[in-house]
XYZ file of C-alpha atoms in Angstrom:
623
model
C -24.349 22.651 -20.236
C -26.826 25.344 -19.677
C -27.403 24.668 -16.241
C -23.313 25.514 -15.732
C -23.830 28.690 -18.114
C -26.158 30.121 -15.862
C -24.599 29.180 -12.960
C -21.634 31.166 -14.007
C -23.485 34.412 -15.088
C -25.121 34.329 -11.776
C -21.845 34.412 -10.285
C -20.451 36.992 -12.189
C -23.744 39.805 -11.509
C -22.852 38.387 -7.421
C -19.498 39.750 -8.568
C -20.421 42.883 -10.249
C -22.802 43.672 -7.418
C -20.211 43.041 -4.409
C -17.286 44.601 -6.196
C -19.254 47.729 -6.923
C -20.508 47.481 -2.998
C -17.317 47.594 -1.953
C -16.026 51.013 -3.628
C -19.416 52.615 -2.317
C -18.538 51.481 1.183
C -15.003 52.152 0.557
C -16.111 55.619 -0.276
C -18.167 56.379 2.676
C -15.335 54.771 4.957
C -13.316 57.601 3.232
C -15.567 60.698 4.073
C -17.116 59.643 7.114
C -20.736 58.507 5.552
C -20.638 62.292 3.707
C -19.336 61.685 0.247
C -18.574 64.653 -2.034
C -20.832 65.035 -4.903
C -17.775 65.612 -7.368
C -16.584 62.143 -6.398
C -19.886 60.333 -6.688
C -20.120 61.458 -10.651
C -16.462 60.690 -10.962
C -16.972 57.246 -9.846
C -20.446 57.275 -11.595
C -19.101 57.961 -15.224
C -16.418 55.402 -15.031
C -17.855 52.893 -12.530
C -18.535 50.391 -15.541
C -15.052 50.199 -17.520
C -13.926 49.329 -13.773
C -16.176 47.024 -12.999
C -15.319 45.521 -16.260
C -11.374 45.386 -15.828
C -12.181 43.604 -13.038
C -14.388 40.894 -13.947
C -12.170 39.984 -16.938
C -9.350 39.849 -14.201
C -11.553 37.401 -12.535
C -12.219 35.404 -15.491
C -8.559 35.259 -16.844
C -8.010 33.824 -13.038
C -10.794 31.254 -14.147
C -12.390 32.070 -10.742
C -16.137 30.888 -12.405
C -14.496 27.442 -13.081
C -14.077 26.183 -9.399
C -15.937 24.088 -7.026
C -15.705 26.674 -4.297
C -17.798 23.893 -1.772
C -14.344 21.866 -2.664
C -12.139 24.967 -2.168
C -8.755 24.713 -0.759
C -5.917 26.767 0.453
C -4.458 26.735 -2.991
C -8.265 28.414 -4.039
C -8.031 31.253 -1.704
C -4.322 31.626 -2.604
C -5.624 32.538 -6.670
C -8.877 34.379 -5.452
C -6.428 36.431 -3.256
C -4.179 36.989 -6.014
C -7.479 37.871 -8.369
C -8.671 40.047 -6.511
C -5.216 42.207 -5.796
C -4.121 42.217 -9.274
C -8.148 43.324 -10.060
C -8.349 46.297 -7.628
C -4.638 47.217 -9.476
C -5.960 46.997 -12.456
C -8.801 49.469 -11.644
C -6.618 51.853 -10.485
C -4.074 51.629 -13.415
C -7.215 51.974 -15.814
C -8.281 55.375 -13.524
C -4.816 56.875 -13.688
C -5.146 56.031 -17.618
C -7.952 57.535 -18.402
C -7.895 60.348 -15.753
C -10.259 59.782 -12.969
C -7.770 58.631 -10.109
C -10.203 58.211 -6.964
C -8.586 59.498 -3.945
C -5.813 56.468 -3.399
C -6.658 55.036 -0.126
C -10.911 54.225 -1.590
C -8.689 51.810 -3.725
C -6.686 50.138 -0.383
C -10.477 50.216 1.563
C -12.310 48.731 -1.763
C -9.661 46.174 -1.919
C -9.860 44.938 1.672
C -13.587 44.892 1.255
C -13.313 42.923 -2.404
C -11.125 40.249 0.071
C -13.973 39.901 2.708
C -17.178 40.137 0.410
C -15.795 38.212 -2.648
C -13.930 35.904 -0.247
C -16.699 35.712 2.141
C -19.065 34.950 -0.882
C -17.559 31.830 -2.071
C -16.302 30.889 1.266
C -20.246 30.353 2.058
C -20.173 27.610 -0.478
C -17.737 25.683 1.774
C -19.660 26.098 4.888
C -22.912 24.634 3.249
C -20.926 21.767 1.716
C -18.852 21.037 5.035
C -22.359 21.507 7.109
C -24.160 19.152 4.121
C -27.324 22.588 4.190
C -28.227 21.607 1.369
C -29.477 18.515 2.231
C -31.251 19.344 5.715
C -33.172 22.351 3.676
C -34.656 20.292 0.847
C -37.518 19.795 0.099
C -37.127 15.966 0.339
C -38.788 15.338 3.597
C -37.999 11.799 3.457
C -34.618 12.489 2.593
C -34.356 14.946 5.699
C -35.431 12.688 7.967
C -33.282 10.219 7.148
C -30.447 12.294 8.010
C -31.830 13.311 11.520
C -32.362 9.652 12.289
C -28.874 8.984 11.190
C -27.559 11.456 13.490
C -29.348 10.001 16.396
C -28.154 6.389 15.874
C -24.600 7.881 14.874
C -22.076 5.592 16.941
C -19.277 7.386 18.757
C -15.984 7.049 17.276
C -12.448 7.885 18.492
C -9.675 8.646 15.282
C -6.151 7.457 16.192
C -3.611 10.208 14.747
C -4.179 13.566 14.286
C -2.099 13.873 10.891
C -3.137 13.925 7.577
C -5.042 10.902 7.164
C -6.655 11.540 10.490
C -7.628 14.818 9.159
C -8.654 13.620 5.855
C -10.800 10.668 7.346
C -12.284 13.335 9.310
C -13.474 15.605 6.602
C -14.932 12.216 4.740
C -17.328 10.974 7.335
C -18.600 14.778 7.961
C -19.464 14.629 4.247
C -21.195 11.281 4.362
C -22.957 11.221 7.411
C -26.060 9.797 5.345
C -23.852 6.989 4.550
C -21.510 6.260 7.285
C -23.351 7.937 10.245
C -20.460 8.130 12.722
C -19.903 10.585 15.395
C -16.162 11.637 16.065
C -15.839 12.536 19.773
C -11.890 13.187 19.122
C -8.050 12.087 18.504
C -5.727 10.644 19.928
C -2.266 11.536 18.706
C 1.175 11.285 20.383
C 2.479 14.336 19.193
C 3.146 16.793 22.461
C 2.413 19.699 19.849
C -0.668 18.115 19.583
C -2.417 17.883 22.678
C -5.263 19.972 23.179
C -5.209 21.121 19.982
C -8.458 21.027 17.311
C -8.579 19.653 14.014
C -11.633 20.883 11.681
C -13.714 21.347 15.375
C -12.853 18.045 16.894
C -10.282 17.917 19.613
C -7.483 16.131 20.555
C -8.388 14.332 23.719
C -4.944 12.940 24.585
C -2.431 10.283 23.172
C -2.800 6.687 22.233
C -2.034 5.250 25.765
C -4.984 6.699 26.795
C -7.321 4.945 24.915
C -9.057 3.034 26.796
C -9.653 5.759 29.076
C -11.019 7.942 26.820
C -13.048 5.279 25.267
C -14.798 4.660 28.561
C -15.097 8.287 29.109
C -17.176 9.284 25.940
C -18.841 5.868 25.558
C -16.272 5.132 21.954
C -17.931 2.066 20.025
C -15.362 2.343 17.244
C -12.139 3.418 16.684
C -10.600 4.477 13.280
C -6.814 3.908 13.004
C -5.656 6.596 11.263
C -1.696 5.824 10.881
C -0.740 4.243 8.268
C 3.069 3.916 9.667
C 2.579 3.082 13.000
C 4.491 0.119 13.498
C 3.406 -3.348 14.050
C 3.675 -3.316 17.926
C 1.449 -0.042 18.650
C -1.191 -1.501 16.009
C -1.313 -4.729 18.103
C -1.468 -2.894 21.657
C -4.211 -0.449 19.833
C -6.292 -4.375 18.550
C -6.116 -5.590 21.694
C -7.570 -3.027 23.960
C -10.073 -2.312 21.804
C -10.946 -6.194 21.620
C -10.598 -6.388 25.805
C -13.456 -3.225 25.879
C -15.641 -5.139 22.998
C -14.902 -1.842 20.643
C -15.163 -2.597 16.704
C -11.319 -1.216 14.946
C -11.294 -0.350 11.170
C -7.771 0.836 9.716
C -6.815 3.133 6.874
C -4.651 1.507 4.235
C -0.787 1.896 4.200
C 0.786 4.862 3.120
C 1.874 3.511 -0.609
C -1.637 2.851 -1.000
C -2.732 6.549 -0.565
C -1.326 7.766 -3.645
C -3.868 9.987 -4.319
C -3.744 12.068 -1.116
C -7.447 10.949 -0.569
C -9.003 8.769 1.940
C -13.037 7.709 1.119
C -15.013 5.940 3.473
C -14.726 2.741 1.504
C -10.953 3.026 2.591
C -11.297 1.981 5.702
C -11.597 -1.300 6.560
C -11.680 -3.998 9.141
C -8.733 -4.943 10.611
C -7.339 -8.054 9.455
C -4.161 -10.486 10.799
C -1.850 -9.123 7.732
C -2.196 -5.203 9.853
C -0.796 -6.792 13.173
C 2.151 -7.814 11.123
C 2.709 -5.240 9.030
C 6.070 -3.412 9.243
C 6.967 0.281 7.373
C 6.221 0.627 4.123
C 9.204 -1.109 1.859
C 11.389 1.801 0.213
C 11.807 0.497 -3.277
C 14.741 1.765 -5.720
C 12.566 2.204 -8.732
C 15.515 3.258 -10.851
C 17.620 0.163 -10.123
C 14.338 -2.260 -10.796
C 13.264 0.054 -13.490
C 16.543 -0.687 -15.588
C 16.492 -4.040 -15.419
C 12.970 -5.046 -15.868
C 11.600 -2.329 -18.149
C 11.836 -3.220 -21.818
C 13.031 -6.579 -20.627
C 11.761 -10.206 -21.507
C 10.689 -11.752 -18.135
C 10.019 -15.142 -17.043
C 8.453 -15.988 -13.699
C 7.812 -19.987 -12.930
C 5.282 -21.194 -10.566
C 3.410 -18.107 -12.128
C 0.147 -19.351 -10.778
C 1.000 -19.627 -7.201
C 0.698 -17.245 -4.270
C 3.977 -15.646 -4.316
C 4.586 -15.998 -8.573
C 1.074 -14.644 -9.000
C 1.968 -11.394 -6.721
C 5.349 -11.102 -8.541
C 3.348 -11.129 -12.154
C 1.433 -8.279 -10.422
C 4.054 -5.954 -9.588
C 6.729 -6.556 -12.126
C 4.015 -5.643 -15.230
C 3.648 -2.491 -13.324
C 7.720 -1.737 -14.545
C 6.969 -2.254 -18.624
C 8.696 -5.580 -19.417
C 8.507 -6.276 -23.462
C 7.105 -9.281 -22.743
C 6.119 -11.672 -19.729
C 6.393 -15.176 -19.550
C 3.991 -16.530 -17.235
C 4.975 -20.601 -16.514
C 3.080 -23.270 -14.448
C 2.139 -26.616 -14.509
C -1.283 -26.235 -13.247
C -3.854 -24.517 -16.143
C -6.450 -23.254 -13.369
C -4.088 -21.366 -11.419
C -2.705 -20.327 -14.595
C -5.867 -19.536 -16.236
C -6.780 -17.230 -12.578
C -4.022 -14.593 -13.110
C -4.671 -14.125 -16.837
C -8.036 -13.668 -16.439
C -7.100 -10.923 -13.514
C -4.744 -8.913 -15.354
C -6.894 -8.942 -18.659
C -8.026 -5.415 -18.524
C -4.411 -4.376 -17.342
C -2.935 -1.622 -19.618
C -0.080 -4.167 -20.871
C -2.074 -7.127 -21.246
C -0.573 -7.686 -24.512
C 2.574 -8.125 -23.095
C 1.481 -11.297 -21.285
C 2.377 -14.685 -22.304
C 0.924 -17.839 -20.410
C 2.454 -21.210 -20.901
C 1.452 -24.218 -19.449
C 5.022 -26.388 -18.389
C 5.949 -28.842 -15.882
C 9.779 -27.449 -14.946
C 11.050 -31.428 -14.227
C 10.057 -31.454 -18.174
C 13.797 -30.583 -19.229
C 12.965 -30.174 -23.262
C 9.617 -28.384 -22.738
C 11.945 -25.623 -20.542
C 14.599 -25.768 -22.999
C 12.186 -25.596 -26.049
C 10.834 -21.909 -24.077
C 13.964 -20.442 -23.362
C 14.944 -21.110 -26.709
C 12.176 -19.580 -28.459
C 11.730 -16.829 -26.142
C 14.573 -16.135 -25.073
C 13.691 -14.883 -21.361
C 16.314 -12.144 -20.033
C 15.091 -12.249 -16.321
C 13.875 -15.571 -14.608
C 12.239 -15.703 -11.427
C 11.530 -19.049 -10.401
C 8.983 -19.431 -7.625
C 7.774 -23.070 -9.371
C 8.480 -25.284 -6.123
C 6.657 -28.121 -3.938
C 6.657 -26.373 -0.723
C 4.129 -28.176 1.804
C 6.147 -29.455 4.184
C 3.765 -32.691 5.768
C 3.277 -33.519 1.708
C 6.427 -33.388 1.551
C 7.966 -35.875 4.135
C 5.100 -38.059 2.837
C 6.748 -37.807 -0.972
C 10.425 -36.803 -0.948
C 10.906 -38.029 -4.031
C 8.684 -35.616 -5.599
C 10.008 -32.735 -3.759
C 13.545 -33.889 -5.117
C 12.342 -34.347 -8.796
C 10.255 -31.003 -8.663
C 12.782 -28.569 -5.905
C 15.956 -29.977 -7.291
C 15.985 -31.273 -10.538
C 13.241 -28.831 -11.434
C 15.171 -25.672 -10.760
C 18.271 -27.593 -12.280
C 16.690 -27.667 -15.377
C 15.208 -24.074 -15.651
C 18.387 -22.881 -14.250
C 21.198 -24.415 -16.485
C 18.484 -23.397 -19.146
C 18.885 -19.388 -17.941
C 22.946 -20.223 -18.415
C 22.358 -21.990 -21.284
C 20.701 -19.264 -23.539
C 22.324 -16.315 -21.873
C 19.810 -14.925 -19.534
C 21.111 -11.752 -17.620
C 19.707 -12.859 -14.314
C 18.276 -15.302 -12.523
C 16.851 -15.033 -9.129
C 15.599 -18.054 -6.761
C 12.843 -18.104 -4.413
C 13.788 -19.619 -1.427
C 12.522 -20.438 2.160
C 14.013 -20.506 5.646
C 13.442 -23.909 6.175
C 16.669 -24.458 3.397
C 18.985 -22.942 7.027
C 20.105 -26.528 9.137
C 17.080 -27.959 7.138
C 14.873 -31.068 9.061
C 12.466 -31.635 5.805
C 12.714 -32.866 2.735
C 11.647 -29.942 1.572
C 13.685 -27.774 3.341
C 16.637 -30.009 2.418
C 15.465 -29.811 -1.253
C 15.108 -25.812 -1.530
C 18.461 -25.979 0.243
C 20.135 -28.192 -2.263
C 17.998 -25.432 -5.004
C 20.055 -23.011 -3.104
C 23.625 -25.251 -3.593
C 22.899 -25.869 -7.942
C 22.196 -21.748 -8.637
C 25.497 -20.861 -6.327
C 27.247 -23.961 -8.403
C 26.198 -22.223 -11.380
C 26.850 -18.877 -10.744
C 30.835 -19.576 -10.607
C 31.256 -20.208 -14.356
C 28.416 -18.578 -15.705
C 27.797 -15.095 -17.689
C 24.436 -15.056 -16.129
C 23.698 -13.432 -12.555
C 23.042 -16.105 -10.520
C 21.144 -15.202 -6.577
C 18.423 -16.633 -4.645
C 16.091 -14.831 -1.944
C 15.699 -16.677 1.588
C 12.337 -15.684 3.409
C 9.804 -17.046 5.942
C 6.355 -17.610 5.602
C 3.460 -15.565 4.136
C 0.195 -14.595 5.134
C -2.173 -15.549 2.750
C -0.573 -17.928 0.850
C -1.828 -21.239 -0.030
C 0.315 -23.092 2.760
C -0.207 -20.096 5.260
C -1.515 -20.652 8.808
C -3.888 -17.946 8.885
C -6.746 -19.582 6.077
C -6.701 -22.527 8.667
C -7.302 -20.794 11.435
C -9.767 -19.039 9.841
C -11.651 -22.488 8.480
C -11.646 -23.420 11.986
C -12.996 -20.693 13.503
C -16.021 -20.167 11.058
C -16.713 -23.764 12.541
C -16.724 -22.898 15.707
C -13.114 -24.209 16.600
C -11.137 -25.443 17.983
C -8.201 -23.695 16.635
C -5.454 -26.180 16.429
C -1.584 -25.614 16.841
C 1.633 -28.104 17.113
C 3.147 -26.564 20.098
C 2.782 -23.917 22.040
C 6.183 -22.471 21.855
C 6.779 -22.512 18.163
C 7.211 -19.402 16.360
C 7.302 -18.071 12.660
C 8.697 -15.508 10.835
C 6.364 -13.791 8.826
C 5.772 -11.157 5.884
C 2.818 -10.438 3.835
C 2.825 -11.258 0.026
C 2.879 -8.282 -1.279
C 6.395 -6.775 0.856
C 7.843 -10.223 0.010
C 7.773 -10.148 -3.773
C 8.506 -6.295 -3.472
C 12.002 -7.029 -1.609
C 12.500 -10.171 -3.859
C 12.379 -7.482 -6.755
C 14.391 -5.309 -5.255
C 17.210 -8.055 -4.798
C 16.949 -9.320 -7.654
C 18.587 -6.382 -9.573
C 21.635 -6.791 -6.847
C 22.434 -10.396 -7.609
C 25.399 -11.372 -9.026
C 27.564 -14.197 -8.492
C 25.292 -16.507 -6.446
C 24.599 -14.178 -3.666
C 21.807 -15.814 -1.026
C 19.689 -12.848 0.273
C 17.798 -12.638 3.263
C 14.962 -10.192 4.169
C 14.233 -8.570 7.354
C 11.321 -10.168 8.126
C 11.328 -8.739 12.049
C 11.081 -10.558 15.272
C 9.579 -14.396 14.628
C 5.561 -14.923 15.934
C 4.760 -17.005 18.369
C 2.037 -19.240 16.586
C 0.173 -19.256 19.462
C -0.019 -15.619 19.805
C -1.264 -15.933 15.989
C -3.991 -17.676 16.821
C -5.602 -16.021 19.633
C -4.964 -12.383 18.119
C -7.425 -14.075 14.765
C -9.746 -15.405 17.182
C -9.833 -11.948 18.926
C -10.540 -10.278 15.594
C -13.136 -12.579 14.386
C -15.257 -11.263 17.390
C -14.873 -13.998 19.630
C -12.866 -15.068 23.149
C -9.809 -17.620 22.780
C -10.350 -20.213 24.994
C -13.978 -19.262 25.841
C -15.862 -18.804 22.599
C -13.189 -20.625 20.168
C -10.499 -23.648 22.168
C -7.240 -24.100 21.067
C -5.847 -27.534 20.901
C -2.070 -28.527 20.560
C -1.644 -31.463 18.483
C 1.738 -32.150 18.812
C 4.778 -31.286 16.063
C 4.303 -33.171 12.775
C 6.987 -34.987 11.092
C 9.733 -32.363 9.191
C 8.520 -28.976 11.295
C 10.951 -27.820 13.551
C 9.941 -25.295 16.903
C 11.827 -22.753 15.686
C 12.575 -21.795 12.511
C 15.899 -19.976 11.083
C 17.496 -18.007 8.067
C 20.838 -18.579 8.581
C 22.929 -21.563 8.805
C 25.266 -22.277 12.052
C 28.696 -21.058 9.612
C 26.490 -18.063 8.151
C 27.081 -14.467 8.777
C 25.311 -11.720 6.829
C 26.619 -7.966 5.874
C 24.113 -5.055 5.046
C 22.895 -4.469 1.081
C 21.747 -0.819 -0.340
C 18.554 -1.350 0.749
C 18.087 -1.669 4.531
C 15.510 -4.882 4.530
C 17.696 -7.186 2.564
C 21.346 -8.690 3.778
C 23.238 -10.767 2.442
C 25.619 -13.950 2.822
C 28.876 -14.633 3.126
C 28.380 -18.121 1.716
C 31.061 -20.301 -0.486
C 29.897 -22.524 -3.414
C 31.250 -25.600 -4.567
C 32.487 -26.174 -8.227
C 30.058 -27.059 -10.302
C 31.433 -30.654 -11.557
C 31.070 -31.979 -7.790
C 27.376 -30.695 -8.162
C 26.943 -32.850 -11.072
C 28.225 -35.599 -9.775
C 25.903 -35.505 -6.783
C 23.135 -35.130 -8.647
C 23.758 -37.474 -10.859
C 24.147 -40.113 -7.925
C 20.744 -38.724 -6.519
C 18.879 -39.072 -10.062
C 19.978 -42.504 -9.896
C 17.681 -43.302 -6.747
C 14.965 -41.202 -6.805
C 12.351 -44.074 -7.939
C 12.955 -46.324 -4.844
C 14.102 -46.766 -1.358
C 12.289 -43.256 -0.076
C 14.063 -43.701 3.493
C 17.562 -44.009 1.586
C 16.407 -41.054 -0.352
C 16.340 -38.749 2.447
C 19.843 -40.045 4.447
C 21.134 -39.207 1.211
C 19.997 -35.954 0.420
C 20.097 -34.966 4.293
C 24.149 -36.377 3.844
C 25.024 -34.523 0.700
C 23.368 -31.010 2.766
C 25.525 -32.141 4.978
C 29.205 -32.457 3.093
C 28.303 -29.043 0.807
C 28.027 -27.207 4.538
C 31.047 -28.644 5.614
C 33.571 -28.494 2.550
C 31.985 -25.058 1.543
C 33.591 -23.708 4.643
């Protein structure tokens, strides 16, 4: 406290000194260096009521409460304004009191206040930008340190020359002890760009011409400063960099910048999830906002990759309460004990339930009375699956019957399915059972008062089924990476944009809608494989073989998300589409599944004709 108390006073005599500086100057600008004695003892007699006026001008500006080594435009904007309405005041308080200085001392004194004041605090900035302080103290070890950092400083190369280039830019100067990185330039697309220099670094040319300019200035690490670059200029960038053994670290997407502040621990290595990323999802906050917030929601299969992320971001909207369900107490137990310190932690409610448990679901909804259901609580591996179809029916059809004709039941306002694209012509049992999940909520939804829809996506990076955690397994031992064939391709999203759209559909669902989001062009697995091996620091095929091992039972080369009779139409939000899709009545449902409960203990084989046969018949008579 007394430390900042002297501090300021010393800042204020600076003031007092400098202000009164520049009226002596200003005066001697005025007569040539031969100032009339007359004027002298005019400015002598009153010199300290003006000097006064303007230091309480400065204070009521609070110019002794700023960082001025942190100063910004918006600073020099209110110093600027001080400092005008201070030199005003002066001369209001002469013309008051009767001892008006000639009029154009007061334009001189106020162009030198600007440069001497301004210059003052502006010195502040300098030091902090140039880190003086630190190369002139006494702490020799400390010094040295620095210097030695600043030898060994690796040359780095910042792609785009916006604001988080700029920002990035302005970090590592400030923590050169830390991070000791030398920026040799940008690279930016922008014509109005080129040539131009940011904070005394230069744009060198655009992003085509890295590798040249890597080569040129010997660049052993490039910083990707743009967050919205699209996923096919972020892959080029990966790969060059990988073919010319350069290290890549990324800044995180735009939504994740909310602060307007980038920090060295921002950046990051780049991982498979940035090669796929797409532009930021555009959420309708309002829409989601009114019916989530103040809501009771439910989410099933709470514990899993995709219900876990979708517990994340829908606490973030203020539900009243909710509902976390799964079956399995550790995965259950995992996202408690995450979101224990959240702000609405009290609003959480964990139950452990098994969803083919028909009174345990029933016993919940009646009790709690969920509003909103989202039920992600599915068997979804397919191998596991062809292995045990009849669990994938009891859990992916008769599961989602029960938790669904418990939503319509007790009078839930929506209900919104997770589904997969491997429900579309499905070759799995469980593609055939999320499919038939997809036939009982569009049953439902033609008598019921609750909103009935279900959400059709790909797969997702880091989930528990994903691709990419095998891949990695096998390359920490060495290889070999192993795929089914060499042709087959994926669509993929990353958790996080898939439970955001899912949301996001969810408050447009109304009579059984199926939605499908824009996951982009499909990934050749391949392609997958060798881009992961590439970013783990090694060479595909030379460091780390791949091995094809041939397509296993229920996988098909290519996958889809749309049926053969399917046609979508465009939504309110330009990543989600919709069906055109007809429904059966809900009495031919029952019937069906009534004949499939019936056989669901034996005869596996005549399990699956079945339930690939009643598919089959709801495609056809649907249309």
């Amino acid at each position: 406290m007394t430390k900042g108390y002297i501090k300021k006073g010393l800042q204020v005599l600076v003031d007092i000194y400098l202000f009164n500086m520049a009226f002596i100057l200003a005066l001697l600008i005025r007569f040539e260096g031969y100032v009339p004695r007359s004027w002298i003892d005019l400015y002598l007699e009153n010199f300290i009521w003006l000097t006064a006026v303007f230091i309480i001008t400065c204070f009521i500006f609070r110019l002794y409460n700023r960082l001025w080594s942190y100063s910004s435009i918006h600073d020099l904007i209110v110093l600027f304004t001080a400092i005008t309405i201070g030199v005003a005041s002066t001369f209001g308080l002469s013309a008051i009191i009767g001892a008006v200085l000639p009029r154009s001392i007061y334009f001189i004194a106020w162009f030198l206040c600007l440069l001497l004041l301004g210059g003052f605090r502006l010195g502040f900035r300098v030091l902090k930008l140039y880190n003086m302080p630190a190369l002139l103290s006494s702490n020799k070890g400390r010094s040295k340190n620095i210097s030695a950092n600043k030898k060994n400083a690796k040359n780095a190369l910042i792609l785009g020359a916006g604001d988080a280039g700029s920002i990035s830019l302005k970090e590592l100067s400030r923590h050169q002890d830390e991070v000791p990185i030398n920026v040799v330039g940008f690279l930016d697309d922008a014509p109005a760009k080129q040539n131009c220099w940011i904070n005394g670094v230069k744009v060198l040319g655009k992003i085509s011409d890295l590798e040249k300019v890597c080569n040129k200035h010997g660049v052993e690490e490039v910083i990707i400063a743009m967050p919205n670059a699209p996923r096919t200029i972020v892959r080029d960038i990966i790969r060059t960099c990988s073919d010319n053994n350069i290290k890549a670290k990324i800044l995180p997407p735009v939504h994740h910048l909310i602060s307007g502040r980038v920090t060295v621990s921002s950046m990051r290595e780049v991982n498979i999830e940035d090669l796929l990323r797409r532009e930021p999802v555009d959420l309708n906050i309002d829409e989601i906002s009114g019916y989530i917030k103040g809501k009771i929601i439910m989410v099933t299969g709470a514990g899993g990759s995709i219900g876990s992320e979708l517990v994340r971001q829908i606490i973030e909207f203020d539900p009243e309460k909710l509902i976390l369900i799964d079956h399995s107490e550790n995965s259950l137990f995992d996202i408690q004990r995450e979101l224990e310190t959240h702000q609405h932690k009290d609003k959480l409610l964990t139950m452990i339930a098994d969803i083919q448990d028909k009174a345990r679901i029933n016993s919940i909804f009646e009790n709690l009375k969920p509003q909103v259901v989202f039920h992600a609580a599915a068997h979804k591996h397919v191998p596991l699956m062809e292995n045990n179809p009849e669990e994938a029916v009891k859990n992916n059809i008769f599961g989602t019957q029960n938790v669904a004709e418990a939503a319509d039941t007790y009078k839930a306002e929506r209900f919104v399915l997770i589904s997969t694209d491997k429900a579309v012509n499905p070759k799995s049992a469980m593609g055939a059972t999320k499919r038939a999940a997809e036939i009982i909520v569009q049953s439902l939804a033609t008598r019921s008062d609750t909103s009935f829809c279900a959400v059709r996506f790909g797969n997702v990076l880091g989930s528990r089924s994903s691709v990419v955690p095998l891949f990695q397994e096998q390359i920490k031992k060495g290889g070999p990476v192993t795929i089914t064939h060499p042709d087959m391709t994926r669509y993929f999203m990353t958790i996080p944009e898939a439970c955001q759209l899912v949301i996001e559909a969810g408050s447009m669902g109304k009579k059984g809608e199926i939605f499908i989001l824009d996951m982009g062009e499909p990934i050749k697995i391949l392609d997958l494989a060798k881009d992961l091996i590439k970013l783990s620091g090694y060479e595909p095929e030379v460091d780390i073989p791949i091995t094809v091992t041939g397509i296993r039972e229920g996988e098909k080369i290519h996958e889809e998300l749309l049926t053969n009779r399917e046609e979508v139409t465009n939504t309110t939000h330009e990543r989600i589409y919709i069906t055109d899709n007809d429904t059966l009545d809900l009495k031919d449902i029952k019937q069906e599944l009534k004949e499939l409960g019936e056989i669901t203990s034996y005869d596996l084989s005549f399990l699956a004709k079945k339930l690939e046969n009643w598919i089959d018949s709801h495609e056809i008579r649907s249309n």
